[in-house]
Coordinates of C-alpha atoms in Angstrom, one line a residue:
X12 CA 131.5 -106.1 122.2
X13 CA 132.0 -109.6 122.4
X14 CA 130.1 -110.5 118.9
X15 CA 132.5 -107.6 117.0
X16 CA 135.7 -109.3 118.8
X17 CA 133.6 -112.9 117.1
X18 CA 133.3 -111.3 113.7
X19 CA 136.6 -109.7 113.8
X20 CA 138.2 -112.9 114.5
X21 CA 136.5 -114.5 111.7
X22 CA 137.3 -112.0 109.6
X23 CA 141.1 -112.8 110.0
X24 CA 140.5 -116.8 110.0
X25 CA 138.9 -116.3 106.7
X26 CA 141.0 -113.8 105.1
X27 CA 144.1 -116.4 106.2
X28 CA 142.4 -119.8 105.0
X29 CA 141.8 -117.7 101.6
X30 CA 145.6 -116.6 101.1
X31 CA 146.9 -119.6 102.6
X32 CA 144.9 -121.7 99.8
X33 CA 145.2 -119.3 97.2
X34 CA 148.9 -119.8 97.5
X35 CA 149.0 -123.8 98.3
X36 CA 145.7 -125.5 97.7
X37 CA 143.3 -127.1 99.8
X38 CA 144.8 -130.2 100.5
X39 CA 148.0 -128.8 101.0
X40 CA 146.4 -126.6 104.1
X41 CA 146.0 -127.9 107.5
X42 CA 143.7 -126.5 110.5
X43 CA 146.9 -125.8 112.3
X44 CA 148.3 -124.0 109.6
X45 CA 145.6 -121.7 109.7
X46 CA 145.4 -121.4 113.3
X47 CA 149.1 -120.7 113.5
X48 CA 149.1 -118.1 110.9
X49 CA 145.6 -116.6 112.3
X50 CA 147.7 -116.5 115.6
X51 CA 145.7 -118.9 117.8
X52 CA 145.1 -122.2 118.8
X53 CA 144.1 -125.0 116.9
X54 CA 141.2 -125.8 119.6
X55 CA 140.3 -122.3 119.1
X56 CA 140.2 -122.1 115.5
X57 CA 137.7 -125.5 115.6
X58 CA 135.0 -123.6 118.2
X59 CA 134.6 -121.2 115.6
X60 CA 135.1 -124.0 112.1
X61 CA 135.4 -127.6 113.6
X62 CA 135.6 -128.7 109.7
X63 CA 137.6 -127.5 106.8
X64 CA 134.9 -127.9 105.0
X65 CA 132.9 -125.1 106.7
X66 CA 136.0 -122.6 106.3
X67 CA 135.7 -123.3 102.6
X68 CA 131.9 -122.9 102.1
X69 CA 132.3 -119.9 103.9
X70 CA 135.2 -118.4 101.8
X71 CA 133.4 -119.5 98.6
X72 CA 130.4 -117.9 99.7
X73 CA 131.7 -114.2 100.4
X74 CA 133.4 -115.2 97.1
X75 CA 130.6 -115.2 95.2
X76 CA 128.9 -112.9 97.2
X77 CA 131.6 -110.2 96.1
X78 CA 131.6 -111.4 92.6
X79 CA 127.9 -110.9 92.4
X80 CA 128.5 -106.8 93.2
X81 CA 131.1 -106.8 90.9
X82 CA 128.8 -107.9 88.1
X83 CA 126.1 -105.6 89.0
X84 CA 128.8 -103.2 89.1
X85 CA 129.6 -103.7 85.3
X86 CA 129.1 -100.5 82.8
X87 CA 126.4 -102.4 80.4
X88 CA 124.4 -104.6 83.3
X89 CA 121.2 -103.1 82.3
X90 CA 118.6 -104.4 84.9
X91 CA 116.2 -105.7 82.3
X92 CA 119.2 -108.1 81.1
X93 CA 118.6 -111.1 83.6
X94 CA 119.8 -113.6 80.9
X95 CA 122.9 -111.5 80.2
X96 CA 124.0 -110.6 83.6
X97 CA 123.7 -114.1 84.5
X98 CA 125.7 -115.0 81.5
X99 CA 128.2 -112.3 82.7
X100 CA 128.4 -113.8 86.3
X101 CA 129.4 -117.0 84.8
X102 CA 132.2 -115.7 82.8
X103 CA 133.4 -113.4 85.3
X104 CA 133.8 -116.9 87.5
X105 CA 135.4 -118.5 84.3
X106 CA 137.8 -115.6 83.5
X107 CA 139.1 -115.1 86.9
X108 CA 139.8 -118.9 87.8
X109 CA 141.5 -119.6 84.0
X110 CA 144.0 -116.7 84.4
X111 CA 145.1 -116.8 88.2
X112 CA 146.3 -120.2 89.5
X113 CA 145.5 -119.1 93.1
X114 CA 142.2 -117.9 92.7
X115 CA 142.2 -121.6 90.2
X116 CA 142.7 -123.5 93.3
X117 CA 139.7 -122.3 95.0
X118 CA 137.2 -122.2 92.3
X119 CA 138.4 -125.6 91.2
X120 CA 138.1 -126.5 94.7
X121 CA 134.2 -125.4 94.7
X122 CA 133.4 -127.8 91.8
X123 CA 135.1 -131.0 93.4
X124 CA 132.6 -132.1 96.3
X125 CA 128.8 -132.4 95.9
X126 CA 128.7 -129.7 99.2
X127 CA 130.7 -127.0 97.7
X128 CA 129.0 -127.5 94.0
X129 CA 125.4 -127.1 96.1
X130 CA 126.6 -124.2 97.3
X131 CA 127.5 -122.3 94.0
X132 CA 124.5 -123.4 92.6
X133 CA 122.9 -122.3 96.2
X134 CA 124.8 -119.0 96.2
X135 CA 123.7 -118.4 92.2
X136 CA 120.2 -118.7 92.8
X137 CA 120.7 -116.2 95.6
X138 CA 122.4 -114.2 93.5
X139 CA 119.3 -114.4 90.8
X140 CA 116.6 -113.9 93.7
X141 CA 118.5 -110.7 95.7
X142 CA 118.8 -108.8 92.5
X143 CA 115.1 -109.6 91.4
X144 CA 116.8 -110.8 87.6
X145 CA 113.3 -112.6 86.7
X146 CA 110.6 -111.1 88.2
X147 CA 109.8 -108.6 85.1
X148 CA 110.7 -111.1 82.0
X149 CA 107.8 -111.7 79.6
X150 CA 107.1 -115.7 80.3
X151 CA 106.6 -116.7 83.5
X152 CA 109.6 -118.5 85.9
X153 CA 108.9 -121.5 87.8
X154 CA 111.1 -121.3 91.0
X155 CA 111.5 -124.8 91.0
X156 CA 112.1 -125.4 87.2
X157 CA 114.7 -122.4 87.9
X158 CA 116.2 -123.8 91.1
X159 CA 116.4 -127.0 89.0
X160 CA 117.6 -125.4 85.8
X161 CA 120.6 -123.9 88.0
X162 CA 121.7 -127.1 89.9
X163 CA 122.2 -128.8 86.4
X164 CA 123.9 -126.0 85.1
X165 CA 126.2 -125.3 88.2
X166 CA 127.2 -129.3 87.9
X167 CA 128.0 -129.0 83.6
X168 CA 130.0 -125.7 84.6
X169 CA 131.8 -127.8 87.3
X170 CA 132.3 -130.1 84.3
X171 CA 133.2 -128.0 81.8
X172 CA 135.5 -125.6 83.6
X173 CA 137.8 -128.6 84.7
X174 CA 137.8 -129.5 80.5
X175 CA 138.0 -126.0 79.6
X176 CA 141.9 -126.7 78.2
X177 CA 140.5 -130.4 77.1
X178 CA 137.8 -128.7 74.8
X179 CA 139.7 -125.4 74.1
X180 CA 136.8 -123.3 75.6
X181 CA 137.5 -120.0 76.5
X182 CA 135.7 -118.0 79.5
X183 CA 133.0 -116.8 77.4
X184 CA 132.3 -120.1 75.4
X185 CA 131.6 -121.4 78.5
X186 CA 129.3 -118.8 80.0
X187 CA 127.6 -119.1 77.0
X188 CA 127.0 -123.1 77.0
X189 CA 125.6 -122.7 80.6
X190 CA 123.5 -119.9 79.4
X191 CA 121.9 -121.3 76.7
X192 CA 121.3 -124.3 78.4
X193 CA 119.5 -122.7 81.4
X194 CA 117.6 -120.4 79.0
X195 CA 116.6 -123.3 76.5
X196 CA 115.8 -126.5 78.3
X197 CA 114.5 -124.8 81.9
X198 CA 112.8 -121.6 81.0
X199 CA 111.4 -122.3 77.8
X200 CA 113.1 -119.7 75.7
X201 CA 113.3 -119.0 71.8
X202 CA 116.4 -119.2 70.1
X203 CA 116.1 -115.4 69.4
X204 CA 115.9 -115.0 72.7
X205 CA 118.7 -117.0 73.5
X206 CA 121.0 -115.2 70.5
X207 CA 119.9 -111.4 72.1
X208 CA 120.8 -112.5 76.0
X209 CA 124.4 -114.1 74.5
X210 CA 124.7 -110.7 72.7
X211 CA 124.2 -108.5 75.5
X212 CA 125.8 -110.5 77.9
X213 CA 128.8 -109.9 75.7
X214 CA 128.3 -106.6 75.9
X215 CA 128.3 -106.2 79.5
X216 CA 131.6 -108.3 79.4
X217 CA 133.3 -105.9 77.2
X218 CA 132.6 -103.2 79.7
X219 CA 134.0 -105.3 82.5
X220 CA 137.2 -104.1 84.2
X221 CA 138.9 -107.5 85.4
X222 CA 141.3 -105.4 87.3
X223 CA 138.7 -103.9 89.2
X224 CA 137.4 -107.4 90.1
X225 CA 140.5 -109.0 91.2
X226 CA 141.2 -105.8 93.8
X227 CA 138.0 -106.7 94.9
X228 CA 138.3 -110.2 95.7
X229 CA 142.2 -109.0 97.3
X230 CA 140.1 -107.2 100.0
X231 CA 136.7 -108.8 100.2
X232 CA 137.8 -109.6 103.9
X233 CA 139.2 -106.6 104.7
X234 CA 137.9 -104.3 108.0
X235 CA 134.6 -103.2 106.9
X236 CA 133.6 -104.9 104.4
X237 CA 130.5 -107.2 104.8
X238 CA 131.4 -110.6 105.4
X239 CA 128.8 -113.5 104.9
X240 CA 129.7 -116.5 107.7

C-alpha cells in the first residue's frame, strides 16, 4: 500500500513539473510551484526530488521512454531497419520540439546541461539495446564504439537542434546528419548503406501519425501507465 500511495504521488509530482514547464520553462519553475500545484509541501516534495534537476531527468526519461514506443509503434518500423528506426527516433524528437513551444522548452532543456545531454544519449542507447536494433546486422557492433558513437551524436543533435532555424534544417535533415554520422564514422558503414537506412527511415516517417505521438506524450503520466522514476 504504502509504495502505490509513493508511486501515485510521483505520478502527480511529475505530471505537474511536466505541464508546469511545458507552459513556463525551467527556469521560470520553482520547487514551491510544483509543490503547491501537486498539493503538498515544499519539504515534502524535496524527500521525494531534493533537486530540480532529478525532476527533470526523470520527466525526460519517461519522455523518451514514451517516444521510444511510439516509434516502434510506426506503420513501416520494420525490425530489421535498426539504422532507420533510429533515424526515425531522432526526427520524431526533432519534429515534436520544432513545432510545439512547450514540448520546445523541455527538449531544449535536455540539450543545455552535460547531465541531461548524458541522459538522452543514456536513454538512446537504452532505447537501441531494449529493442535489440543491432544484434542481427551484417558487421559486427562494438558496444563501446556504439556507446561512443551515440554520446557524440546526442551532443551534435544538442548542437544542431538549437541551430536548426540558424542553418534552415528541417526535422528530417537533422535526423539524417546524426544518422549518417553514427552510421559512417562509428560503425563502419558503406555509403550505400548509409543512402538505404536514410531511405527507409523516411519511409517509416511518412507512416508516422504525429497526432498520435503528441496524445501520447499528453498522457504518458496518466493512472496506469508505466512510469520510469
Amino acid at each position: 500500500m504504502a509504495r502505490r500511495k509513493n508511486m501515485k504521488r510521483r505520478r502527480v509530482i511529475l505530471s505537474n513539473t511536466f505541464h508546469l514547464i511545458r507552459e513556463n520553462g525551467m527556469d521560470n519553475v520553482s520547487l514551491q510551484m510544483i509543490a503547491e500545484k501537486s498539493g503538498i509541501s515544499k519539504s515534502l516534495l524535496q524527500s521525494y526530488y531534493p533537486h530540480k534537476a532529478k525532476l527533470t531527468n526523470d520527466i525526460i526519461r519517461n519522455l523518451c521512454n514514451t517516444l521510444g514506443q511510439q516509434v516502434n509503434n510506426y506503420d513501416m518500423a520494420n525490425s530489421n531497419a535498426p539504422y532507420a528506426r533510429t533515424k526515425a527516433f531522432i526526427y520524431t524528437i526533432a519534429i515534436l520540439g520544432m513545432h510545439d513551444e512547450g514540448l520546445d522548452r523541455i527538449i531544449s532543456e535536455a540539450f543545455v546541461s552535460n547531465a541531461t545531454l548524458d541522459n538522452w544519449g543514456v536513454m538512446l542507447n537504452d532505447w537501441i539495446n531494449v529493442n535489440h536494433l543491432f544484434d542481427d546486422v551484417d558487421v559486427d557492433v562494438e558496444e563501446d564504439e556504439l556507446e561512443t558513437g551515440i554520446a557524440f551524436v546526442t551532443s551534435g543533435i544538442g548542437r544542431l537542434y538549437h541551430d536548426c532555424k540558424k542553418y534552415h534544417l528541417s526535422a528530417e535533415a537533422l535526423a539524417d546528419y546524426a544518422t549518417s554520422a553514427l552510421m559512417f564514422s562509428f560503425l563502419h558503414c558503406s555509403s550505400r548503406e548509409i543512402d538505404r537506412a536514410l531511405k527507409e527511415g523516411h519511409e517509416i516517417i511518412e507512416s508516422a501519425d504525429i497526432e498520435v505521438v503528441h496524445r501520447a506524450i499528453d498522457t504518458m503520466f496518466d493512472e496506469g501507465k508505466e512510469i520510469f522514476s
